[in-house]
Amino acid sequence: MARVLPTNVLFIVSDQHNAKVLGHQGHPNARTPNLDRMAAEGVRCDAAITQNPICTPSRVSFLSGQYCHNHGYYGLSGPNPGGLPNIVGHFRQAGYTTAALGKIHCPEYWIEDQCDVFHETCDTSIGGRSAAYTQFLVERGVQHLEDHIGLPEFGARGRQSMEGRPSPLTFDESQEGWITQQAINVMRDAAVHGQPFFVHASLPRPHQCTSPSQPFWDLYDEASLVLPPNADYEMRDKAPHLVRAAEHWRSGEWMLLEPHSFEAGRLRKLRGYLGAVSQVDHAVGRILDFLRESGLAENTIVVYTADHGDYATEHGIMEKAPGICSDAITRVPQIWWAPQQLRAGHVVGELVESVDISATLCDLVGLPQMETADGRSLRHLLRGEGGSVHRVGVTEFAWSKSVRKAQFRYVHYPREMFLEEYPDGFGELYDLDADPWEMRNLFFDSAYQDLVAEMRLELADWLITTTRPKTVLGVNSHAAFDSRESVTRYGCQVNADGKIGPDRMLSGLTKNYL
């Protein structure tokens, strides 16, 4: 009898994909046929909240399943998080061939050490850009043209440019093309050797530079682009740092190409962004086509998401900062694809979070959960069943938090943050049903003060009930608890990351000291 292999996993992440910029979301210009087909054949989650608006902390969250205030990462890169497990290593321990390919951008050696195959293409991990990708570019004579992180013809000024222009690299030479081929190679080799695989393919675009390969640039014409409804409006009662950012972009200092008008510059940016989204879409299509043609589709779960969004010219802003201010950044695409396992074409309207991805993957393939993870399985939602998993969805900066509840989004800032402009305090509240483009801040509206108070209370309760402390009197001072991923040190039993999960405190033997 043939051995039945465990279910494979392909976890695809793009960088900075605005959840509205998809054909199946009704965007007037976006051409994303492969992601549209993926959503039609699978399940899309339309209220998916990212845990952080920038790269590394978001990635640590979805790879560990842990909230930012628990893992502690709010900036880029950083030291190894000690004993914190990640989903790549979790699957490797279960006998999977594991690979991480592309823009990994995590703390040092946290993912590298859990991979059978590791290639960082963006110079954002220990060791810099993959020697294999560099050699590939050298052999083709195009290393000097690689332009994901900067437009080389402009020198230092071209680094992380928001400008839009076509890349001189072909799709196959681009990072998306190379990552796609490496992912296919790993999956094919694992199948040949009878091994299940967990492949994390992290595509750098549509993050700037917005320089898609020529065919994807040519999909769009600046004259026919439709700006978002909130591209130009009176920014009344908006966060001071958002207003300053919009003023900066209107100054035109960022533009490198002619004409130098703001109107022309933002259309170039939007064209490049849309082209980069289409380039990512093409990469996803190639990988899914390989799964279909190789016969692996029936035994593989694929999830597509982004680490965070992008303004994509919303509010007059060209990139992602300040990200806590907008649904354009805090909400991300999340599409699940698994033929014969999920309810095809289903749309999940319930709140889900990026931390839920790891828990859901474990549940779908039948692996034990990571005990250090805060996320929850979405399995029932992906099968078309009801039942919410979160009261709120929270995106965190160290000094500010965005809270999504039902159709409302609330942003909490400490009073000290905008003390000069708003000595009595400042916040944001939006009704996304009535105002999906967030042009009317209801925080100061007398009719919404009860809701503001409710959202503050939700945030306080969420922070208290989701925090993982190192010691709690009355909880980890009692007899050992049943655990696969724990360690005992000086009379205290904790999980692998050295902390106690909230579920253990809720079921503690005594609550006298909670």
Short mmCIF file of C-alpha atoms in Angstrom, two decimals:
data_model
loop_
_atom_site.label_atom_id
_atom_site.label_comp_id
_atom_site.label_asym_id
_atom_site.label_seq_id
_atom_site.Cartn_x
_atom_site.Cartn_y
_atom_site.Cartn_z
CA MET A 1 0.00 0.00 0.00
CA ALA A 2 1.36 3.44 -0.93
CA ARG A 3 2.35 5.62 1.99
CA VAL A 4 0.00 8.60 2.46
CA LEU A 5 2.07 11.72 2.99
CA PRO A 6 1.09 14.47 5.42
CA THR A 7 -0.44 17.56 3.87
CA ASN A 8 2.06 20.01 2.32
CA VAL A 9 2.05 23.73 3.07
CA LEU A 10 2.95 26.68 0.85
CA PHE A 11 2.90 29.97 2.76
CA ILE A 12 3.17 32.94 0.37
CA VAL A 13 3.69 36.47 1.71
CA SER A 14 3.98 39.69 -0.25
CA ASP A 15 5.35 42.90 1.20
CA GLN A 16 3.04 45.90 1.54
CA HIS A 17 -0.07 44.79 -0.37
CA ASN A 18 -3.08 47.07 0.16
CA ALA A 19 -6.07 44.75 0.66
CA LYS A 20 -8.25 46.87 -1.64
CA VAL A 21 -5.86 46.52 -4.61
CA LEU A 22 -7.22 43.27 -6.00
CA GLY A 23 -9.53 42.57 -8.88
CA HIS A 24 -11.94 40.51 -6.78
CA GLN A 25 -12.18 43.41 -4.32
CA GLY A 26 -13.56 45.63 -7.07
CA HIS A 27 -10.49 47.79 -7.63
CA PRO A 28 -11.07 49.79 -10.83
CA ASN A 29 -7.59 49.12 -12.27
CA ALA A 30 -5.89 46.18 -10.53
CA ARG A 31 -5.27 43.16 -12.73
CA THR A 32 -4.83 40.14 -10.49
CA PRO A 33 -6.29 37.15 -12.35
CA ASN A 34 -4.36 34.52 -10.42
CA LEU A 35 -5.21 35.82 -6.96
CA ASP A 36 -8.79 36.28 -8.15
CA ARG A 37 -8.88 32.65 -9.25
CA MET A 38 -7.25 31.59 -5.98
CA ALA A 39 -10.01 33.38 -4.06
CA ALA A 40 -12.73 31.88 -6.27
CA GLU A 41 -11.38 28.36 -5.79
CA GLY A 42 -10.55 28.92 -2.12
CA VAL A 43 -11.60 31.18 0.74
CA ARG A 44 -10.82 34.83 1.25
CA CYS A 45 -10.89 36.64 4.61
CA ASP A 46 -12.03 40.22 4.04
CA ALA A 47 -11.42 41.45 7.60
CA ALA A 48 -7.87 40.17 8.15
CA ILE A 49 -5.88 42.35 10.56
CA THR A 50 -2.10 42.48 10.67
CA GLN A 51 -0.38 42.68 14.06
CA ASN A 52 2.08 45.42 13.10
CA PRO A 53 2.40 47.99 10.27
CA ILE A 54 6.09 47.30 9.53
CA CYS A 55 8.05 44.30 8.29
CA THR A 56 9.97 42.50 11.05
CA PRO A 57 7.44 42.71 13.89
CA SER A 58 4.63 41.62 11.59
CA ARG A 59 6.68 38.67 10.37
CA VAL A 60 7.64 37.62 13.88
CA SER A 61 3.93 37.69 14.74
CA PHE A 62 2.65 35.52 11.91
CA LEU A 63 5.60 33.11 12.03
CA SER A 64 5.39 32.67 15.82
CA GLY A 65 1.65 33.19 16.16
CA GLN A 66 2.38 35.66 18.94
CA TYR A 67 1.27 39.26 19.53
CA CYS A 68 3.87 42.05 19.47
CA HIS A 69 3.52 42.93 23.15
CA ASN A 70 4.46 39.33 23.92
CA HIS A 71 7.39 38.79 21.54
CA GLY A 72 8.60 42.37 22.03
CA TYR A 73 9.69 43.25 18.46
CA TYR A 74 8.53 46.64 17.17
CA GLY A 75 11.48 47.61 14.95
CA LEU A 76 13.45 46.02 12.12
CA SER A 77 15.74 42.99 12.46
CA GLY A 78 17.11 42.48 15.98
CA PRO A 79 18.62 39.74 18.17
CA ASN A 80 17.43 36.15 18.23
CA PRO A 81 14.26 35.78 20.36
CA GLY A 82 15.68 32.96 22.44
CA GLY A 83 13.38 30.01 22.83
CA LEU A 84 10.43 31.41 20.88
CA PRO A 85 9.29 28.69 18.43
CA ASN A 86 8.29 29.51 14.87
CA ILE A 87 6.03 27.70 12.46
CA VAL A 88 8.89 26.74 10.12
CA GLY A 89 10.74 24.91 12.88
CA HIS A 90 7.49 23.43 14.20
CA PHE A 91 6.87 21.72 10.86
CA ARG A 92 10.51 20.67 10.55
CA GLN A 93 10.28 18.88 13.89
CA ALA A 94 7.29 17.02 12.48
CA GLY A 95 9.43 15.66 9.62
CA TYR A 96 8.73 18.24 6.92
CA THR A 97 11.29 19.55 4.45
CA THR A 98 11.35 23.28 5.18
CA ALA A 99 12.39 26.27 3.10
CA ALA A 100 12.29 30.04 3.54
CA LEU A 101 12.85 31.97 0.32
CA GLY A 102 12.85 35.71 -0.41
CA LYS A 103 12.48 38.67 1.91
CA ILE A 104 12.57 36.97 5.30
CA HIS A 105 13.56 40.05 7.38
CA CYS A 106 13.42 38.39 10.81
CA PRO A 107 15.63 38.47 13.92
CA GLU A 108 19.05 36.87 13.53
CA TYR A 109 19.16 33.11 12.85
CA TRP A 110 15.57 32.65 14.06
CA ILE A 111 14.33 31.30 10.73
CA GLU A 112 17.67 30.38 9.13
CA ASP A 113 18.35 27.66 11.70
CA GLN A 114 14.99 25.97 11.05
CA CYS A 115 15.36 25.58 7.29
CA ASP A 116 16.62 22.85 5.04
CA VAL A 117 16.78 25.50 2.31
CA PHE A 118 17.21 29.21 3.08
CA HIS A 119 17.66 32.04 0.59
CA GLU A 120 17.33 35.69 1.61
CA THR A 121 17.09 37.83 -1.53
CA CYS A 122 16.78 41.34 -0.08
CA ASP A 123 19.83 41.63 2.19
CA THR A 124 17.55 41.85 5.23
CA SER A 125 18.80 38.78 7.12
CA ILE A 126 22.10 37.61 8.64
CA GLY A 127 24.60 36.97 5.84
CA GLY A 128 23.04 39.39 3.38
CA ARG A 129 21.60 38.53 0.00
CA SER A 130 21.66 34.91 -1.05
CA ALA A 131 24.91 34.01 -2.81
CA ALA A 132 22.88 31.81 -5.15
CA TYR A 133 20.67 34.70 -6.28
CA THR A 134 23.69 36.99 -6.64
CA GLN A 135 25.48 34.37 -8.76
CA PHE A 136 22.34 33.99 -10.89
CA LEU A 137 22.35 37.74 -11.61
CA VAL A 138 26.11 37.77 -12.28
CA GLU A 139 25.84 34.92 -14.79
CA ARG A 140 23.18 36.90 -16.66
CA GLY A 141 25.22 40.11 -16.50
CA VAL A 142 22.46 42.04 -14.72
CA GLN A 143 23.61 42.27 -11.11
CA HIS A 144 24.09 46.04 -11.42
CA LEU A 145 20.46 46.43 -12.56
CA GLU A 146 18.78 44.74 -9.58
CA ASP A 147 16.34 47.37 -8.34
CA HIS A 148 14.07 46.16 -5.59
CA ILE A 149 15.58 48.29 -2.83
CA GLY A 150 16.80 51.20 -4.97
CA LEU A 151 16.89 52.63 -8.47
CA PRO A 152 20.62 52.24 -9.18
CA GLU A 153 20.77 54.92 -11.88
CA PHE A 154 20.08 57.58 -9.21
CA GLY A 155 22.74 56.47 -6.74
CA ALA A 156 21.98 57.15 -3.07
CA ARG A 157 18.88 59.18 -3.97
CA GLY A 158 17.37 56.14 -5.63
CA ARG A 159 17.35 54.02 -2.49
CA GLN A 160 13.82 52.99 -1.48
CA SER A 161 12.39 55.38 -4.03
CA MET A 162 8.64 55.72 -4.32
CA GLU A 163 9.04 56.53 -7.99
CA GLY A 164 7.49 54.27 -10.57
CA ARG A 165 9.30 53.06 -13.66
CA PRO A 166 9.72 49.72 -15.44
CA SER A 167 12.54 47.47 -14.31
CA PRO A 168 15.27 46.53 -16.81
CA LEU A 169 15.12 43.00 -15.37
CA THR A 170 12.88 40.35 -16.86
CA PHE A 171 10.39 38.61 -14.59
CA ASP A 172 12.65 35.55 -14.40
CA GLU A 173 15.55 37.77 -13.27
CA SER A 174 13.46 39.62 -10.71
CA GLN A 175 13.31 38.51 -7.12
CA GLU A 176 9.73 37.36 -7.60
CA GLY A 177 10.72 35.23 -10.57
CA TRP A 178 13.76 33.70 -8.88
CA ILE A 179 11.90 33.00 -5.62
CA THR A 180 9.09 31.35 -7.58
CA GLN A 181 11.51 29.01 -9.34
CA GLN A 182 13.30 28.14 -6.08
CA ALA A 183 9.97 27.36 -4.41
CA ILE A 184 9.03 25.07 -7.30
CA ASN A 185 12.44 23.37 -7.09
CA VAL A 186 12.07 22.67 -3.36
CA MET A 187 8.52 21.34 -3.73
CA ARG A 188 9.48 19.13 -6.69
CA ASP A 189 12.54 17.72 -4.91
CA ALA A 190 10.58 17.00 -1.73
CA ALA A 191 7.92 15.17 -3.75
CA VAL A 192 10.55 13.10 -5.57
CA HIS A 193 12.00 12.01 -2.21
CA GLY A 194 8.60 11.28 -0.71
CA GLN A 195 8.87 14.11 1.83
CA PRO A 196 6.13 16.54 2.86
CA PHE A 197 7.16 20.18 2.53
CA PHE A 198 6.60 23.50 4.27
CA VAL A 199 7.70 26.29 1.94
CA HIS A 200 7.62 29.95 2.96
CA ALA A 201 7.88 32.08 -0.18
CA SER A 202 8.21 35.75 0.76
CA LEU A 203 7.88 38.04 -2.27
CA PRO A 204 9.46 41.51 -1.85
CA ARG A 205 6.98 43.47 -3.96
CA PRO A 206 4.82 45.56 -4.12
CA HIS A 207 7.08 47.26 -1.51
CA GLN A 208 9.05 50.08 -3.09
CA CYS A 209 10.89 50.46 -5.32
CA THR A 210 7.77 50.32 -7.47
CA SER A 211 9.64 49.02 -10.50
CA PRO A 212 7.85 46.02 -12.00
CA SER A 213 9.20 44.21 -15.02
CA GLN A 214 8.16 45.73 -18.34
CA PRO A 215 5.16 43.47 -19.10
CA PHE A 216 3.52 44.38 -15.80
CA TRP A 217 4.31 48.09 -16.15
CA ASP A 218 2.72 47.95 -19.60
CA LEU A 219 -0.53 46.58 -18.16
CA TYR A 220 -1.37 50.08 -16.95
CA ASP A 221 -1.72 53.52 -18.51
CA GLU A 222 -1.34 56.54 -16.24
CA ALA A 223 -4.06 58.41 -18.11
CA SER A 224 -6.64 55.77 -17.18
CA LEU A 225 -5.70 55.24 -13.54
CA VAL A 226 -8.39 55.93 -10.95
CA LEU A 227 -7.13 57.59 -7.76
CA PRO A 228 -8.75 56.44 -4.52
CA PRO A 229 -11.63 58.60 -3.23
CA ASN A 230 -9.48 59.84 -0.33
CA ALA A 231 -6.54 60.93 -2.50
CA ASP A 232 -7.55 64.60 -2.12
CA TYR A 233 -9.73 65.85 0.74
CA GLU A 234 -9.63 68.20 3.70
CA MET A 235 -7.71 66.25 6.35
CA ARG A 236 -9.67 67.58 9.31
CA ASP A 237 -9.15 65.94 12.71
CA LYS A 238 -6.54 63.57 11.27
CA ALA A 239 -3.46 62.47 13.18
CA PRO A 240 -0.80 65.22 13.13
CA HIS A 241 1.93 62.90 11.85
CA LEU A 242 -0.34 61.71 9.03
CA VAL A 243 -1.02 65.31 8.01
CA ARG A 244 2.71 66.07 8.06
CA ALA A 245 3.40 63.01 5.94
CA ALA A 246 0.83 64.12 3.36
CA GLU A 247 2.43 67.58 3.26
CA HIS A 248 5.85 65.99 2.71
CA TRP A 249 4.67 63.98 -0.27
CA ARG A 250 3.01 67.02 -1.81
CA SER A 251 6.30 68.90 -1.56
CA GLY A 252 7.66 66.74 -4.39
CA GLU A 253 11.10 66.27 -2.83
CA TRP A 254 10.88 62.52 -3.39
CA MET A 255 10.45 62.69 -7.16
CA LEU A 256 13.33 61.63 -9.41
CA LEU A 257 11.65 61.61 -12.82
CA GLU A 258 9.99 64.22 -15.00
CA PRO A 259 7.51 65.80 -14.83
CA HIS A 260 8.04 66.87 -11.23
CA SER A 261 4.46 67.79 -10.44
CA PHE A 262 2.78 65.97 -7.56
CA GLU A 263 -0.05 64.90 -9.85
CA ALA A 264 2.36 63.26 -12.31
CA GLY A 265 4.55 61.75 -9.59
CA ARG A 266 1.74 60.04 -7.74
CA LEU A 267 0.38 58.56 -10.97
CA ARG A 268 3.82 57.11 -11.72
CA LYS A 269 3.90 55.72 -8.20
CA LEU A 270 0.41 54.24 -8.54
CA ARG A 271 1.22 52.74 -11.93
CA GLY A 272 4.36 51.16 -10.54
CA TYR A 273 2.52 49.88 -7.48
CA LEU A 274 -0.22 48.31 -9.57
CA GLY A 275 2.38 46.76 -11.86
CA ALA A 276 4.22 45.35 -8.84
CA VAL A 277 0.97 43.85 -7.51
CA SER A 278 0.43 42.24 -10.92
CA GLN A 279 4.00 40.90 -10.83
CA VAL A 280 3.29 39.28 -7.46
CA ASP A 281 0.04 37.93 -8.89
CA HIS A 282 1.96 36.37 -11.79
CA ALA A 283 4.37 34.71 -9.34
CA VAL A 284 1.48 33.23 -7.37
CA GLY A 285 -0.06 31.98 -10.62
CA ARG A 286 3.12 30.19 -11.66
CA ILE A 287 3.37 28.41 -8.33
CA LEU A 288 -0.28 27.37 -8.31
CA ASP A 289 0.01 26.16 -11.90
CA PHE A 290 2.96 23.98 -10.86
CA LEU A 291 0.90 22.46 -8.05
CA ARG A 292 -1.99 21.75 -10.41
CA GLU A 293 0.20 20.28 -13.17
CA SER A 294 2.37 18.18 -10.83
CA GLY A 295 -0.57 16.58 -9.03
CA LEU A 296 0.45 18.15 -5.71
CA ALA A 297 -2.54 20.48 -5.52
CA GLU A 298 -4.83 17.92 -3.90
CA ASN A 299 -2.44 17.47 -0.98
CA THR A 300 -1.21 21.04 -0.48
CA ILE A 301 -2.59 23.95 1.52
CA VAL A 302 -1.69 27.40 0.19
CA VAL A 303 -2.18 30.66 2.03
CA TYR A 304 -1.48 34.11 0.58
CA THR A 305 -1.19 37.23 2.73
CA ALA A 306 0.92 40.37 3.24
CA ASP A 307 2.92 41.62 6.19
CA HIS A 308 1.04 44.95 6.08
CA GLY A 309 -0.60 47.29 3.61
CA ASP A 310 0.39 50.40 1.67
CA TYR A 311 -1.34 53.77 1.26
CA ALA A 312 -1.08 53.39 -2.52
CA THR A 313 -1.81 57.17 -2.82
CA GLU A 314 -4.64 57.07 -0.26
CA HIS A 315 -4.61 60.24 1.89
CA GLY A 316 -2.03 61.61 -0.55
CA ILE A 317 0.68 59.30 0.84
CA MET A 318 3.01 57.19 -1.27
CA GLU A 319 4.07 54.36 1.07
CA LYS A 320 3.10 52.86 4.47
CA ALA A 321 3.97 55.40 7.17
CA PRO A 322 2.52 56.36 9.58
CA GLY A 323 0.79 53.02 9.35
CA ILE A 324 -1.29 52.89 12.49
CA CYS A 325 -3.56 55.62 11.10
CA SER A 326 -5.24 53.72 8.30
CA ASP A 327 -7.19 50.61 7.39
CA ALA A 328 -5.08 50.70 4.20
CA ILE A 329 -2.17 49.49 6.34
CA THR A 330 -3.72 47.54 9.21
CA ARG A 331 -5.91 45.29 7.02
CA VAL A 332 -4.25 42.80 4.67
CA PRO A 333 -5.26 40.23 2.06
CA GLN A 334 -5.63 36.68 3.39
CA ILE A 335 -6.59 33.97 0.89
CA TRP A 336 -6.66 30.23 1.59
CA TRP A 337 -6.53 27.61 -1.17
CA ALA A 338 -6.83 23.87 -0.65
CA PRO A 339 -8.85 21.91 -3.20
CA GLN A 340 -11.34 19.49 -1.63
CA GLN A 341 -10.66 20.78 1.90
CA LEU A 342 -12.21 24.25 2.06
CA ARG A 343 -15.49 25.78 0.94
CA ALA A 344 -14.65 27.14 -2.51
CA GLY A 345 -15.65 30.75 -3.10
CA HIS A 346 -16.51 31.41 0.52
CA VAL A 347 -15.94 34.91 1.94
CA VAL A 348 -15.15 35.13 5.65
CA GLY A 349 -16.50 38.37 7.09
CA GLU A 350 -15.50 37.68 10.69
CA LEU A 351 -12.41 39.33 12.14
CA VAL A 352 -9.25 37.26 11.74
CA GLU A 353 -5.63 38.14 12.49
CA SER A 354 -2.23 37.32 11.05
CA VAL A 355 -1.35 35.39 14.24
CA ASP A 356 -4.13 32.93 13.33
CA ILE A 357 -2.28 31.63 10.28
CA SER A 358 0.11 29.34 12.16
CA ALA A 359 -2.64 27.92 14.38
CA THR A 360 -4.83 27.26 11.34
CA LEU A 361 -2.07 25.52 9.40
CA CYS A 362 -1.38 23.22 12.34
CA ASP A 363 -5.07 22.42 12.67
CA LEU A 364 -5.58 21.75 8.96
CA VAL A 365 -2.66 19.32 8.71
CA GLY A 366 -3.23 17.68 12.09
CA LEU A 367 -0.15 18.90 13.97
CA PRO A 368 -0.26 19.93 17.65
CA GLN A 369 -0.45 23.67 18.19
CA MET A 370 2.59 25.68 19.23
CA GLU A 371 1.96 26.30 22.92
CA THR A 372 3.54 29.74 22.68
CA ALA A 373 1.14 30.94 19.98
CA ASP A 374 -1.64 33.44 20.67
CA GLY A 375 -3.54 32.87 17.43
CA ARG A 376 -6.60 30.69 16.95
CA SER A 377 -7.57 28.22 14.28
CA LEU A 378 -9.83 29.48 11.49
CA ARG A 379 -10.62 25.98 10.28
CA HIS A 380 -14.36 26.24 10.88
CA LEU A 381 -14.56 29.60 9.10
CA LEU A 382 -12.64 28.27 6.10
CA ARG A 383 -15.15 25.45 5.82
CA GLY A 384 -18.04 27.88 5.70
CA GLU A 385 -19.20 27.51 9.28
CA GLY A 386 -20.08 30.41 11.57
CA GLY A 387 -18.55 31.44 14.88
CA SER A 388 -16.25 34.40 15.49
CA VAL A 389 -12.74 33.85 16.84
CA HIS A 390 -11.92 37.38 18.06
CA ARG A 391 -13.90 40.17 19.70
CA VAL A 392 -11.34 42.63 18.37
CA GLY A 393 -8.42 42.68 15.94
CA VAL A 394 -5.43 44.71 17.10
CA THR A 395 -2.49 46.26 15.25
CA GLU A 396 0.31 47.49 17.51
CA PHE A 397 3.00 50.09 17.55
CA ALA A 398 4.93 50.46 20.79
CA TRP A 399 3.09 53.70 21.65
CA SER A 400 -0.17 53.32 19.74
CA LYS A 401 -2.72 50.63 18.99
CA SER A 402 -5.39 50.21 16.31
CA VAL A 403 -8.46 48.27 17.43
CA ARG A 404 -10.97 46.85 14.94
CA LYS A 405 -14.37 45.75 16.30
CA ALA A 406 -17.22 44.98 13.92
CA GLN A 407 -17.27 47.85 11.40
CA PHE A 408 -15.47 50.28 13.71
CA ARG A 409 -11.76 51.02 13.93
CA TYR A 410 -10.33 52.93 16.88
CA VAL A 411 -6.76 54.20 17.26
CA HIS A 412 -5.40 54.89 20.74
CA TYR A 413 -2.52 57.31 21.28
CA PRO A 414 -1.01 58.30 24.65
CA ARG A 415 -1.79 61.94 25.43
CA GLU A 416 1.93 62.71 25.41
CA MET A 417 2.21 61.80 21.75
CA PHE A 418 0.37 64.89 20.46
CA LEU A 419 0.41 67.04 23.57
CA GLU A 420 1.23 70.27 21.74
CA GLU A 421 -1.50 69.94 19.11
CA TYR A 422 -4.12 68.24 21.30
CA PRO A 423 -3.47 68.92 25.01
CA ASP A 424 -6.76 67.22 25.94
CA GLY A 425 -5.89 64.07 24.04
CA PHE A 426 -6.28 62.76 20.51
CA GLY A 427 -7.60 59.57 18.97
CA GLU A 428 -9.26 58.21 15.85
CA LEU A 429 -12.57 56.42 15.32
CA TYR A 430 -14.03 55.37 11.96
CA ASP A 431 -17.19 53.63 10.86
CA LEU A 432 -15.89 51.56 7.95
CA ASP A 433 -19.36 50.73 6.69
CA ALA A 434 -20.32 54.39 6.29
CA ASP A 435 -16.79 55.68 5.63
CA PRO A 436 -14.61 52.91 4.12
CA TRP A 437 -11.95 55.43 3.04
CA GLU A 438 -11.65 56.91 6.56
CA MET A 439 -12.17 60.57 5.77
CA ARG A 440 -14.31 61.39 8.82
CA ASN A 441 -12.76 60.97 12.27
CA LEU A 442 -15.60 60.43 14.78
CA PHE A 443 -13.38 60.58 17.86
CA PHE A 444 -14.45 64.10 18.81
CA ASP A 445 -18.12 63.64 17.85
CA SER A 446 -20.34 63.84 20.95
CA ALA A 447 -22.63 61.14 19.56
CA TYR A 448 -19.78 58.59 19.62
CA GLN A 449 -18.24 59.16 23.05
CA ASP A 450 -19.82 56.00 24.50
CA LEU A 451 -18.29 54.02 21.64
CA VAL A 452 -14.88 55.64 22.20
CA ALA A 453 -15.07 54.59 25.85
CA GLU A 454 -16.12 51.07 24.85
CA MET A 455 -13.20 50.71 22.46
CA ARG A 456 -10.74 51.91 25.11
CA LEU A 457 -12.11 49.29 27.48
CA GLU A 458 -11.82 46.62 24.79
CA LEU A 459 -8.17 47.56 24.30
CA ALA A 460 -7.44 47.44 28.02
CA ASP A 461 -9.12 44.05 28.41
CA TRP A 462 -7.31 42.72 25.35
CA LEU A 463 -3.89 43.80 26.63
CA ILE A 464 -4.54 42.27 30.05
CA THR A 465 -5.96 38.97 28.86
CA THR A 466 -3.44 38.32 26.06
CA THR A 467 -0.18 39.21 27.86
CA ARG A 468 2.29 36.42 28.59
CA PRO A 469 4.18 37.11 31.86
CA LYS A 470 7.25 35.24 33.04
CA THR A 471 5.96 34.48 36.54
CA VAL A 472 2.55 34.75 38.20
CA LEU A 473 2.03 33.88 41.84
CA GLY A 474 -0.65 31.26 42.14
CA VAL A 475 -0.16 29.91 38.63
CA ASN A 476 3.35 28.67 37.95
CA SER A 477 4.17 28.05 41.60
CA HIS A 478 1.87 25.00 41.68
CA ALA A 479 2.28 21.49 40.33
CA ALA A 480 3.57 21.05 36.78
CA PHE A 481 1.08 21.27 33.92
CA ASP A 482 0.88 18.86 31.01
CA SER A 483 2.98 20.32 28.21
CA ARG A 484 5.10 19.34 25.22
CA GLU A 485 6.88 22.69 24.96
CA SER A 486 7.86 23.77 28.44
CA VAL A 487 10.83 24.17 30.72
CA THR A 488 11.11 24.33 34.51
CA ARG A 489 13.50 26.79 36.07
CA TYR A 490 13.84 27.40 39.83
CA GLY A 491 10.40 26.15 40.72
CA CYS A 492 8.54 27.77 37.79
CA GLN A 493 7.27 25.90 34.74
CA VAL A 494 6.93 28.05 31.63
CA ASN A 495 6.58 27.53 27.89
CA ALA A 496 9.53 27.40 25.50
CA ASP A 497 9.72 31.20 25.28
CA GLY A 498 10.07 31.49 29.07
CA LYS A 499 6.56 32.86 29.60
CA ILE A 500 3.12 31.72 30.74
CA GLY A 501 0.23 31.56 28.31
CA PRO A 502 -2.98 33.48 29.09
CA ASP A 503 -5.03 30.28 28.93
CA ARG A 504 -3.06 28.87 31.87
CA MET A 505 -3.82 31.95 33.97
CA LEU A 506 -7.50 31.70 33.12
CA SER A 507 -7.53 28.11 34.38
CA GLY A 508 -5.13 28.71 37.29
CA LEU A 509 -5.72 26.93 40.59
CA THR A 510 -6.17 30.24 42.35
CA LYS A 511 -6.90 33.76 41.17
CA ASN A 512 -5.97 35.46 44.45
CA TYR A 513 -2.91 37.03 42.85
CA LEU A 514 -4.18 37.64 39.33
#
